[in-house]
XYZ file of C-alpha atoms in Angstrom:
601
model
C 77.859 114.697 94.895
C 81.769 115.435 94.497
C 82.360 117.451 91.894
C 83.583 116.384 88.361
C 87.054 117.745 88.123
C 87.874 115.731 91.737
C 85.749 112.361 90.006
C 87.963 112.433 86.939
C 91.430 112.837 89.083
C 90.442 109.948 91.149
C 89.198 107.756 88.127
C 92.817 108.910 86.754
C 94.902 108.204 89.318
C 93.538 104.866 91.094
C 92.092 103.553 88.189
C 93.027 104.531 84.423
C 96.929 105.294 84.796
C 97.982 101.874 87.751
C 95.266 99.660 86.961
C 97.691 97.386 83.994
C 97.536 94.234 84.936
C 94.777 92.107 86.239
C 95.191 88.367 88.491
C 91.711 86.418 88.876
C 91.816 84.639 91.668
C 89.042 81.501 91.752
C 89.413 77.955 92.511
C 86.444 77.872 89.576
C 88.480 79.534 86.858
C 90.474 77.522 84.818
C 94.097 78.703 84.248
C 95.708 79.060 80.744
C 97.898 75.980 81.781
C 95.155 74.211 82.257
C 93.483 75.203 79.465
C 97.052 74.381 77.225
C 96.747 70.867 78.764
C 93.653 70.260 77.404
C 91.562 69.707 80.873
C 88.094 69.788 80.356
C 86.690 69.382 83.713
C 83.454 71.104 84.125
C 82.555 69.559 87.108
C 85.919 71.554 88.557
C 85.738 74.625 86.490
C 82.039 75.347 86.442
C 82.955 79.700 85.899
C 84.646 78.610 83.321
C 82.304 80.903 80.484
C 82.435 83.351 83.261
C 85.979 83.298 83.148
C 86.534 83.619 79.593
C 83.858 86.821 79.441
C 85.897 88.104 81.939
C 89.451 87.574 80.433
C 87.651 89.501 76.774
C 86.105 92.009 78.802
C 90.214 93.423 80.186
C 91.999 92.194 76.920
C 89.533 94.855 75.351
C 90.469 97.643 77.764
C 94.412 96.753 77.106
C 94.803 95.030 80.394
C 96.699 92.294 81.031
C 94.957 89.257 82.650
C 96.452 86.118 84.441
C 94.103 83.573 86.398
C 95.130 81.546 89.711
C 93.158 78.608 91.027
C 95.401 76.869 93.215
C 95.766 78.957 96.433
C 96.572 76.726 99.189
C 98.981 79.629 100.578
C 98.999 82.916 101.077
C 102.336 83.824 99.725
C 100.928 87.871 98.498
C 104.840 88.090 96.290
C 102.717 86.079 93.728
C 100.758 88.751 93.979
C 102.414 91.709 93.720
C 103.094 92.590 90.045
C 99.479 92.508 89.425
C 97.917 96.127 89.644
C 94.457 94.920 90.151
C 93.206 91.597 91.870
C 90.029 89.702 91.484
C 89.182 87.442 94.079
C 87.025 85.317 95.112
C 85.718 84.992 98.371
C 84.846 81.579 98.840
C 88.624 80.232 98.132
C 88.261 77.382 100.838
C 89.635 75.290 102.541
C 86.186 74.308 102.982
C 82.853 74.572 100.777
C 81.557 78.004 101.108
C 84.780 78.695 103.440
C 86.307 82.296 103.191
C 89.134 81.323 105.333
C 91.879 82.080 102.280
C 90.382 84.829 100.936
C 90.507 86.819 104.129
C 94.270 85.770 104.455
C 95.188 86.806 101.208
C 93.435 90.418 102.147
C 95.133 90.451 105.234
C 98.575 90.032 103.847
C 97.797 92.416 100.876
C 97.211 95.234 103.479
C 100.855 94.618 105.253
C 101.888 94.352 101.565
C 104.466 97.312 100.798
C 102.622 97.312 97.275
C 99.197 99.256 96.999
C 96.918 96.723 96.234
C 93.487 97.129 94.805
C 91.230 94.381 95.102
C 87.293 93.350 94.054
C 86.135 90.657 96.191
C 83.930 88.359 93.729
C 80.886 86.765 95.706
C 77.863 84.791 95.346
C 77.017 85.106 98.688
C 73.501 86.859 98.514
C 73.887 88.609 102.054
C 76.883 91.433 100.658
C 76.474 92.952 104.289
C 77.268 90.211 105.473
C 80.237 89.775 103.707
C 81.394 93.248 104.109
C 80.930 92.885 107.764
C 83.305 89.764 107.864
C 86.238 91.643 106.027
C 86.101 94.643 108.090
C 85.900 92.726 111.420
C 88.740 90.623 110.419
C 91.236 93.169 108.622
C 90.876 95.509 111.699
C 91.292 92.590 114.598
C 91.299 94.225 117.916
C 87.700 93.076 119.439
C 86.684 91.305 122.187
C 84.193 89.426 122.944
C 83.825 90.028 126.379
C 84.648 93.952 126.538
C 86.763 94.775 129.825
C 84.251 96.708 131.385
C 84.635 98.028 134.631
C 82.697 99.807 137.407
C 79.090 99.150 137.303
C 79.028 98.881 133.502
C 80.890 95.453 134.426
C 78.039 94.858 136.985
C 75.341 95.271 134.968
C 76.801 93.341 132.161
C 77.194 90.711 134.192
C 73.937 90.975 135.774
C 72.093 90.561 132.496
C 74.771 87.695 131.324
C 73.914 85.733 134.062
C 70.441 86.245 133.512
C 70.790 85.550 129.680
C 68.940 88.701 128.769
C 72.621 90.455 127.531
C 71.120 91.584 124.312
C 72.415 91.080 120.598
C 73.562 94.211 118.848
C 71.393 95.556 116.055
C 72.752 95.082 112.916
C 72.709 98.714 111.552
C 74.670 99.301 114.875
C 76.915 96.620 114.161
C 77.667 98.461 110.531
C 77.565 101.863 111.463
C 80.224 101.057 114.448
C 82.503 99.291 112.091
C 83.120 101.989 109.370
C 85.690 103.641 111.954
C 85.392 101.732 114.731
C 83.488 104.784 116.869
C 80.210 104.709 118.984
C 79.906 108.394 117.323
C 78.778 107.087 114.222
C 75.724 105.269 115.220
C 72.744 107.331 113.888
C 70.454 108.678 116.278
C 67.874 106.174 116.084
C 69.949 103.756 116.159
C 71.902 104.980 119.363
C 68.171 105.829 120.704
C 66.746 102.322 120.098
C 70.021 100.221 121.399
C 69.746 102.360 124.594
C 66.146 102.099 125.254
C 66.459 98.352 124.760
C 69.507 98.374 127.626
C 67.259 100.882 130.179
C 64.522 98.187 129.662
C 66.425 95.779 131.597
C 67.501 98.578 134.348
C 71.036 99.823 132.793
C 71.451 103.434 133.665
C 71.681 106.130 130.851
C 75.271 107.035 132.235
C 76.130 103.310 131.240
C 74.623 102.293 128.020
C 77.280 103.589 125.497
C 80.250 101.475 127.574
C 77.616 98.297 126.950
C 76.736 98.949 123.479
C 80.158 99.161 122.323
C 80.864 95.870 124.525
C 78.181 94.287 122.336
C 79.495 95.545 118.929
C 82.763 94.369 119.694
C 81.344 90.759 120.471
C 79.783 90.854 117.358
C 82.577 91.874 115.499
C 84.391 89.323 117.506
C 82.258 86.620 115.959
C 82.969 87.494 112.389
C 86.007 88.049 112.591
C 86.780 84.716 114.246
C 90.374 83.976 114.726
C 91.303 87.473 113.934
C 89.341 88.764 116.961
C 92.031 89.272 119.312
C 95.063 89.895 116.679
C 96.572 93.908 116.989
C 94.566 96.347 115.957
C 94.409 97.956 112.194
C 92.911 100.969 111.279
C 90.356 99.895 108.608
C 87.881 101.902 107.345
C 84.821 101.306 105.020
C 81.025 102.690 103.878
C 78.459 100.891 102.403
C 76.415 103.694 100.320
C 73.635 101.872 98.322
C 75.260 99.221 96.787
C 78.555 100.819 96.885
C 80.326 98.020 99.558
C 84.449 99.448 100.207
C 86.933 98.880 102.891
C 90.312 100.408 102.913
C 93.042 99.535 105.433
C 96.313 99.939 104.945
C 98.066 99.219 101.343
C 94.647 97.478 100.642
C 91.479 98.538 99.171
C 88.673 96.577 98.569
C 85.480 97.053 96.759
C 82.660 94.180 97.179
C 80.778 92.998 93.988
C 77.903 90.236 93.737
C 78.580 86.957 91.143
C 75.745 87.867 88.513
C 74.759 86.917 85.035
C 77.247 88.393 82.504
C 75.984 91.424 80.728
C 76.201 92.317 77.224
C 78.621 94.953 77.911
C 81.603 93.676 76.723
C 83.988 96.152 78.126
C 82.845 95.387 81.489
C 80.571 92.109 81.190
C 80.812 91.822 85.155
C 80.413 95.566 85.742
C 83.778 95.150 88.244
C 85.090 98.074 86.448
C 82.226 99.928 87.283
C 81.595 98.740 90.463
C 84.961 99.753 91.481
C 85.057 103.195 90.071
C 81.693 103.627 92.081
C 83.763 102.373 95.602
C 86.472 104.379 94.576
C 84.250 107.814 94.568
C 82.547 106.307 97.422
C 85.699 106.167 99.564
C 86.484 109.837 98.689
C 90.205 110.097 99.221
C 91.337 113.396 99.977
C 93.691 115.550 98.245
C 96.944 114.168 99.755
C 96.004 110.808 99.040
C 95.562 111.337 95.456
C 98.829 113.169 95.114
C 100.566 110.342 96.874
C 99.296 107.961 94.135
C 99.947 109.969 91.542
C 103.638 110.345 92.593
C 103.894 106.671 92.192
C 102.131 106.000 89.181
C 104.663 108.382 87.887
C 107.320 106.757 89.587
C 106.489 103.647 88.199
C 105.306 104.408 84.677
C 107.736 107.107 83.702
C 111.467 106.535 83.272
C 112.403 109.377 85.635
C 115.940 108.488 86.544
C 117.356 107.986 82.509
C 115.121 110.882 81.429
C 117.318 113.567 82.639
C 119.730 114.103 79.674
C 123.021 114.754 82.036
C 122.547 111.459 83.521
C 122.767 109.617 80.202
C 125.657 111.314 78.917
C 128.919 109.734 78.935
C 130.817 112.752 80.839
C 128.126 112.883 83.751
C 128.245 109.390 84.485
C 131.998 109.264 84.277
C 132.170 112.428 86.503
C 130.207 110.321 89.004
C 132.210 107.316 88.858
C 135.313 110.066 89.699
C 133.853 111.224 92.751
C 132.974 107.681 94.270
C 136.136 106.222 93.887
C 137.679 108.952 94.902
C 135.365 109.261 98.089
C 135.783 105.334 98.479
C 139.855 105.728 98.306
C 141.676 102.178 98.785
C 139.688 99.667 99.412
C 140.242 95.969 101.045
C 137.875 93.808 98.931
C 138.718 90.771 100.129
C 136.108 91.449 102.935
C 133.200 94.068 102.617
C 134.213 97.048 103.501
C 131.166 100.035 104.390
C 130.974 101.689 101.120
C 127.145 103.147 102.266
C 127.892 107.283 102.991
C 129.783 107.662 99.488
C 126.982 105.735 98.082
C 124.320 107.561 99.730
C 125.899 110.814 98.550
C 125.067 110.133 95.354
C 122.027 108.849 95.843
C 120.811 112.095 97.044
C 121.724 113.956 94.577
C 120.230 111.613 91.858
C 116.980 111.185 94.293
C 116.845 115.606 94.419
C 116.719 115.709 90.912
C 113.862 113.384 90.682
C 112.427 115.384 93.488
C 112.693 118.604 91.854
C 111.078 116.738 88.469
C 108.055 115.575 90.543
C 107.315 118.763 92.519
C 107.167 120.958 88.580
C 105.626 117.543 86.673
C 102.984 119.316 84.799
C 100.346 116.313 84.535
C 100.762 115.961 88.391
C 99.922 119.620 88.554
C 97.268 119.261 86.556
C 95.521 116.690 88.284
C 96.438 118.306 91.861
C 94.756 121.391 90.637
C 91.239 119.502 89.603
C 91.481 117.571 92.601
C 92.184 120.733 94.996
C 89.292 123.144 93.127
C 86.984 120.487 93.114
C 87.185 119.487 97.044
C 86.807 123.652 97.989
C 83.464 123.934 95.153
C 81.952 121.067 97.062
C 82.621 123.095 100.303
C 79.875 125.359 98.823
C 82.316 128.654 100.204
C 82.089 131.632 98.130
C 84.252 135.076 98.321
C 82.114 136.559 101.135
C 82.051 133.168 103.244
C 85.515 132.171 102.609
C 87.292 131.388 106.280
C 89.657 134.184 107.172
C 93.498 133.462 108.305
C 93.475 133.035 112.099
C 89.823 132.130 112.552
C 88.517 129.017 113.836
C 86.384 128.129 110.654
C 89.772 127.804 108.375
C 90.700 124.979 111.007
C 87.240 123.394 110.914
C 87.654 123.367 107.219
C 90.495 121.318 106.950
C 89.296 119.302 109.346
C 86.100 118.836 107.426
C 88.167 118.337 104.055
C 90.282 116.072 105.254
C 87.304 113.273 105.972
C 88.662 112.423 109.162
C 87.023 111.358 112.680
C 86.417 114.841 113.702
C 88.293 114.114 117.359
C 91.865 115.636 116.737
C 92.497 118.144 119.006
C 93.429 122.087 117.466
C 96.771 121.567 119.139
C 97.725 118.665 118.131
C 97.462 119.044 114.187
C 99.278 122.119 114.831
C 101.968 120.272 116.785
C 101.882 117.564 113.829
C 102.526 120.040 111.250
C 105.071 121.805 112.605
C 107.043 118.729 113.419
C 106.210 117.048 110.196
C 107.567 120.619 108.156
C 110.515 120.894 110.297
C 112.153 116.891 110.806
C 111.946 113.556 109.113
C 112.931 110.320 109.802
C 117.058 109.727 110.086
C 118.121 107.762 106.869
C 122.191 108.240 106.854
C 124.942 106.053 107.427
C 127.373 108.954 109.538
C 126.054 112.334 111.109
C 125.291 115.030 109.243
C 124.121 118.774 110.064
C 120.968 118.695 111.784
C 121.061 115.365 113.281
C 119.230 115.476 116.369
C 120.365 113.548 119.478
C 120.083 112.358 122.921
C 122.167 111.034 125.769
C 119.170 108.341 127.848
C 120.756 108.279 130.934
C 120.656 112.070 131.516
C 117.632 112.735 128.990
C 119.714 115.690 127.413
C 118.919 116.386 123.651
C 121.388 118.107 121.428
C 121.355 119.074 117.477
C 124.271 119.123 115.409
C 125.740 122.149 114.185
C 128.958 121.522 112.455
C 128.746 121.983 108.439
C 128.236 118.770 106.295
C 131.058 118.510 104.661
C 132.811 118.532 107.443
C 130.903 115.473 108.903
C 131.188 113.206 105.837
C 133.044 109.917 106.538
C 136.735 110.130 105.537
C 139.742 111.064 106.270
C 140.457 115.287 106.283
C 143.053 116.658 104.096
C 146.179 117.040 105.435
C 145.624 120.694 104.922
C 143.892 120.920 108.021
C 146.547 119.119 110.224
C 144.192 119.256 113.645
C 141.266 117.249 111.937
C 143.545 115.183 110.216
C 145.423 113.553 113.007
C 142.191 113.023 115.136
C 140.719 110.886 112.113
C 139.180 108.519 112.452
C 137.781 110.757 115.645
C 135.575 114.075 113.833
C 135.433 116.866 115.789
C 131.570 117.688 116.008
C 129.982 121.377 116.695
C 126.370 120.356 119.285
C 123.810 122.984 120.553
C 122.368 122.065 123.739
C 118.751 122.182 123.712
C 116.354 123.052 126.538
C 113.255 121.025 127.108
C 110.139 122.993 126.960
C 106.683 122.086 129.363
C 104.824 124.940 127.916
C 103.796 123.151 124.128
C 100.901 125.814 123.851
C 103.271 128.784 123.843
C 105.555 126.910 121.601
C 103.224 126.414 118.847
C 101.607 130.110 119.161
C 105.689 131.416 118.532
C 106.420 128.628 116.235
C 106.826 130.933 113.401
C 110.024 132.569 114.971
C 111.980 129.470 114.075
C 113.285 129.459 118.047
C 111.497 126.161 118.909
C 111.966 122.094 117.818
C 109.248 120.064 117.911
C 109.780 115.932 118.111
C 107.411 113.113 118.272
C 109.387 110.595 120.191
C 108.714 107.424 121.682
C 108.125 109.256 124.881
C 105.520 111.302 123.562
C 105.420 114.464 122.639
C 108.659 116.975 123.054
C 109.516 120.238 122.635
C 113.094 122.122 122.855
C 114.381 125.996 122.608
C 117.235 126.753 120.744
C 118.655 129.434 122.440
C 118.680 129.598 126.248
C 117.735 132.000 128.308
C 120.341 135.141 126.935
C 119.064 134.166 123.680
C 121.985 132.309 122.865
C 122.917 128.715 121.658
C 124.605 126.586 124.461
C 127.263 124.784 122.319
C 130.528 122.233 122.908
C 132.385 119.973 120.616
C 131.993 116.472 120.578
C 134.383 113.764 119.119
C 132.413 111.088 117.361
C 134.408 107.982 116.853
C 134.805 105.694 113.431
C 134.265 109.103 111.206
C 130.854 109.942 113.110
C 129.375 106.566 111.727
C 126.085 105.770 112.682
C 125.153 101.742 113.986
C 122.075 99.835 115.670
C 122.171 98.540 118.925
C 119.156 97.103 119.954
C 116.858 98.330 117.645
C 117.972 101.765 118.108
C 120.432 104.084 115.909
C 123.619 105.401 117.935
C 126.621 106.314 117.832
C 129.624 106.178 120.022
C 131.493 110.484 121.254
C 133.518 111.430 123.621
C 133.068 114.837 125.632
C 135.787 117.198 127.356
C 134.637 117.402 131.278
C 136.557 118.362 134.350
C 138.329 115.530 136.171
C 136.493 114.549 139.446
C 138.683 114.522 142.611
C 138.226 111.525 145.698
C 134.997 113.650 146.759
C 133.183 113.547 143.511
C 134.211 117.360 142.854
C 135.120 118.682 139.813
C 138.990 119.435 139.860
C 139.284 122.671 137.706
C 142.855 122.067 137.020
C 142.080 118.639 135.095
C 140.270 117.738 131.596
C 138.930 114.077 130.539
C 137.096 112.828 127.558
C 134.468 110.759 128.229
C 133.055 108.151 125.458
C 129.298 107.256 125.785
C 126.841 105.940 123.062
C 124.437 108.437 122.023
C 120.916 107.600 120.328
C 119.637 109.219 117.300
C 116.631 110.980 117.848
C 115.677 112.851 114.414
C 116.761 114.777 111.802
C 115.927 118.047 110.357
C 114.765 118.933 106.886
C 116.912 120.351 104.925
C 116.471 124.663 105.269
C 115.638 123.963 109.041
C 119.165 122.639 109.453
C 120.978 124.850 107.317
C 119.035 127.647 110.061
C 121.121 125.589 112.780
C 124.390 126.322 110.810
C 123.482 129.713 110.612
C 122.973 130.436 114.078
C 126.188 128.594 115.334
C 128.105 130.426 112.337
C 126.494 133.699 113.950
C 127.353 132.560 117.144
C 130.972 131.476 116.535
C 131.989 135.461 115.123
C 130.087 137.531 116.714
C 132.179 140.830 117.828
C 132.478 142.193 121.161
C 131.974 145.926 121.594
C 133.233 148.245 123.918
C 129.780 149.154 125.657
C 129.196 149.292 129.643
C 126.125 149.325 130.979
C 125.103 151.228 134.049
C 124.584 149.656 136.734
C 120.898 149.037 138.137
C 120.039 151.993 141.009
């Protein structure tokens, strides 16, 4: 049972704080327009007490309800400004059809909104219905497995025979609340295999057959779905706690009965979502991300800061964008993104420095994180130590996750994910990492920020100046390494890089074999401003290389710059590229002494 201080911060921060506004959604309920109109059809609105006991039952807890009957689309922007959708699940087009409803859920879960949803059905078999959503939201099944080897032979044998079996439905379930064989139960696993040996399928081959016959079962309720990309979805079905989470959607599953005489929650859908939501047991990082945007979105964060009201600080800011923009040709559209983007960051770190000292997102943070390690049961003397295994199995265990990440993997993860993040700018910047495809070679840029920003240098600095709009740019070489392993165990010098890339997984040294960055300059054209070509960020540099004679040879006596288009890779954090900086700055003056060493005997 989780504990009570993690209950209440996950009551508070999917529930209480987002949950504002509420949009029924039954071709049964009429809608207020309807209702101004005078309609009176009960042979069309027969929910309509239902929907009335309903629309009490949220006015009383403050909420703000809405009703939509007519869905003959699945447009989900009608949707979005509603915190907390009811919906029916037998929308149409046809009687009893859930052909809409499962749309709608589809396209909340691509939604960019977080969308919390309590499917409303009178269907009597809720496993049933469960079943159907998860099958469909995840997609990726097949109803004839690609099996090969002799698992393909003996499914084929028995297919031919028409003794293929049907899948069990407790396997069926089990199977789909992550999509893994693992999760079967042991009698369950024991009893689908004995019924495959039965008919003369090996041991070696049953689990390749069993998941073959999930997936065609899945396949079948998830109908036209079946075959579209795969989503991670997720789900449990505790007692009569039914919930499925994938994506920006989660859904809790609650049987049409009589109203009650609770007329807070005449339905129970408050309830039964509150149950789903402790049933799906988000960890603590979830609940921190959804408290950052309920606070986001229900606190004025960027007018509460008193400098950013004033009438000096917003005049100060208007002085440095126009003078960052200089003159300006508006009678096209010029780029004004870097200036912009310059502020932006500095209004967007002051919200981040709000968020990361808020003292109700503490709060809640704190209850959630003590609560998660007193269910862990550990105590002083069983505590996991630094550097042993059991710490790692812990978060693994705390974390709620499949249980098959490999040690070296997370560690890559969170090594990458502390050190880089995504490239958002309009122009290089310190830090930027990039690559050149043809050759593979990956370099990091070194040269300080203010020195990269896009305009035109002071004349005070007559060398930069007259290359504009060409910027000089400081790059560090850096040397691919094979060995991850050894990476990650020296990761805490700060010597290494580590990228996800399309390519997989890379890592780089800083320093080369002397210990030493491996720098040149660059000249980045149009002020180092970044474009997309093909789906990819680049940018367009030239770089100083000896001439090559008639032979191909370098001719030492002879320089040429070279323009090529270079693709953004990455970009590191903030402190991780000011390091960079640092060690070309180190670099760049370091003194030569008069030493000699002695030669080797």
């Amino acid at each position: 049972m989780p504990d009570a201080a993690y209950e209440a911060a996950v009551k508070e921060t999917f529930e209480t704080k987002p949950l504002r506004a509420v949009l029924m959604i039954d071709d049964e309920f009429p809608t207020f327009g309807d209702l101004a109109r005078g309609k009176d059809d009960t042979k069309k609105f027969k929910q309509a007490d239902r929907a009335l006991a309903l629309y009490e039952g949220f006015r009383k807890r403050d909420m703000i309800c809405d009703v939509e009957n007519d869905v003959k689309d699945v447009h989900t922007e009608r949707f979005r400004k509603s915190d907390l959708i009811i919906l029916d699940y037998n929308l149409g087009p046809g009687e009893d059809d859930n052909e809409r409803s499962v749309a709608i859920l589809r396209a909340l879960a691509e939604s960019k909104h977080f969308n919390t949803v309590v499917v409303y059905t009178s269907k009597p078999e809720q496993d049933e219905v469960w079943l159907e959503i998860i099958a469909s939201l995840a997609g990726g099944w097949s109803a004839d497995l690609d099996l090969t080897g002799d698992a393909a032979v003996h499914w084929d044998r028995l297919s031919d025979a028409k003794t293929l079996p049907t899948a069990s439905l407790d396997a069926v379930m089990q199977f789909a609340k992550r999509g893994e064989l693992r999760d079967l139960t042991g009698p369950v696993r024991a009893a689908a295999q004995k019924e495959l040996t039965d008919l003369g399928v090996p041991p070696n081959l049953c689990g390749e057959i069993i998941t073959g016959l999930i997936h065609r079962e899945l396949a079948r309720r998830a109908g036209k779905y079946a075959r579209s990309e795969r989503r991670l979805a997720t789900g449990g079905y505790e007692g009569e706690n039914r919930w499925l989470q994938s994506r920006n959607c989660f859904v809790a599953i609650l049987k049409k009965v009589d109203i009650g005489e609770d007329g807070d929650d005449p339905a129970g859908i408050m309830a039964c979502l509150s149950n789903a939501l402790l049933a799906w047991r988000p960890n603590l990082f979830q609940i921190l991300i959804s408290e950052i945007q309920n606070i986001l979105e229900l606190e004025a964060l960027a007018t509460e800061d008193q400098h950013l009201r004033d009438g000096e600080t917003q005049t100060a800011l208007w002085f440095y964008l126009l003078d960052a923009l200089g003159e300006l040709d508006l009678t096209g559209d010029p780029d004004v993104k870097v200036p912009l983007m310059s502020i932006i960051d500095k209004i967007v770190d002051g919200i981040r420095r709000r968020l990361s000292s808020d003292p109700d997102l503490l709060r809640l943070a704190s209850g959630a994180l003590l609560g998660e390690l007193r269910d862990k049961g550990w105590t002083k003397d069983t505590w996991p130590k630094r550097g042993e295994s059991a710490l790692y199995k812990g978060s693994s265990e705390l974390t709620r996750s499949s249980g098959t990440e490999k040690q070296i993997d997370v560690m890559f993860r969170l090594n990458s994910f502390f050190s880089t993040e995504k490239f958002r700018r309009a122009h290089l910047t310190t830090g930027t990492i990039f690559r050149e495809a043809e050759t593979q070679t990956y370099w990091v840029t070194a040269s300080p920020a203010c020195d990269l920003v896009a305009r035109q240098p002071s004349g005070q600095q007559p060398w930069a100046h007259s290359l504009h709009p060409m910027t000089s740019v400081v790059a560090i070489l850096l040397h691919e390494v094979t060995d991850h392993r050894g990476a990650l165990t020296a990761a805490a010098q700060g010597r290494h890089i580590f990228l996800e890339t399309e390519d997989g997984r890379k890592v780089f040294k800083l320093e080369n074999s002397d210990r030493q960055p491996a720098y040149e300059f660059l000249f980045a054209m149009n002020e180092g401003r970044v474009r997309e070509e093909n789906g990819r960020q680049v940018f367009s540099a030239a770089r100083l290389k000896p001439a090559l004679d008639e032979n191909g040879q370098a001719d030492g006596s002879q320089r040429v710059l070279i323009e090529k288009t270079y693709e953004i890779v990455d970009q590191l954090r903030g402190l991780n590229a000011t390091r960079i900086l640092q060690m070309a700055g180190s670099h760049l003056s370091r003194i030569g002494l008069d030493f000699v060493s002695m030669p080797s005997s």
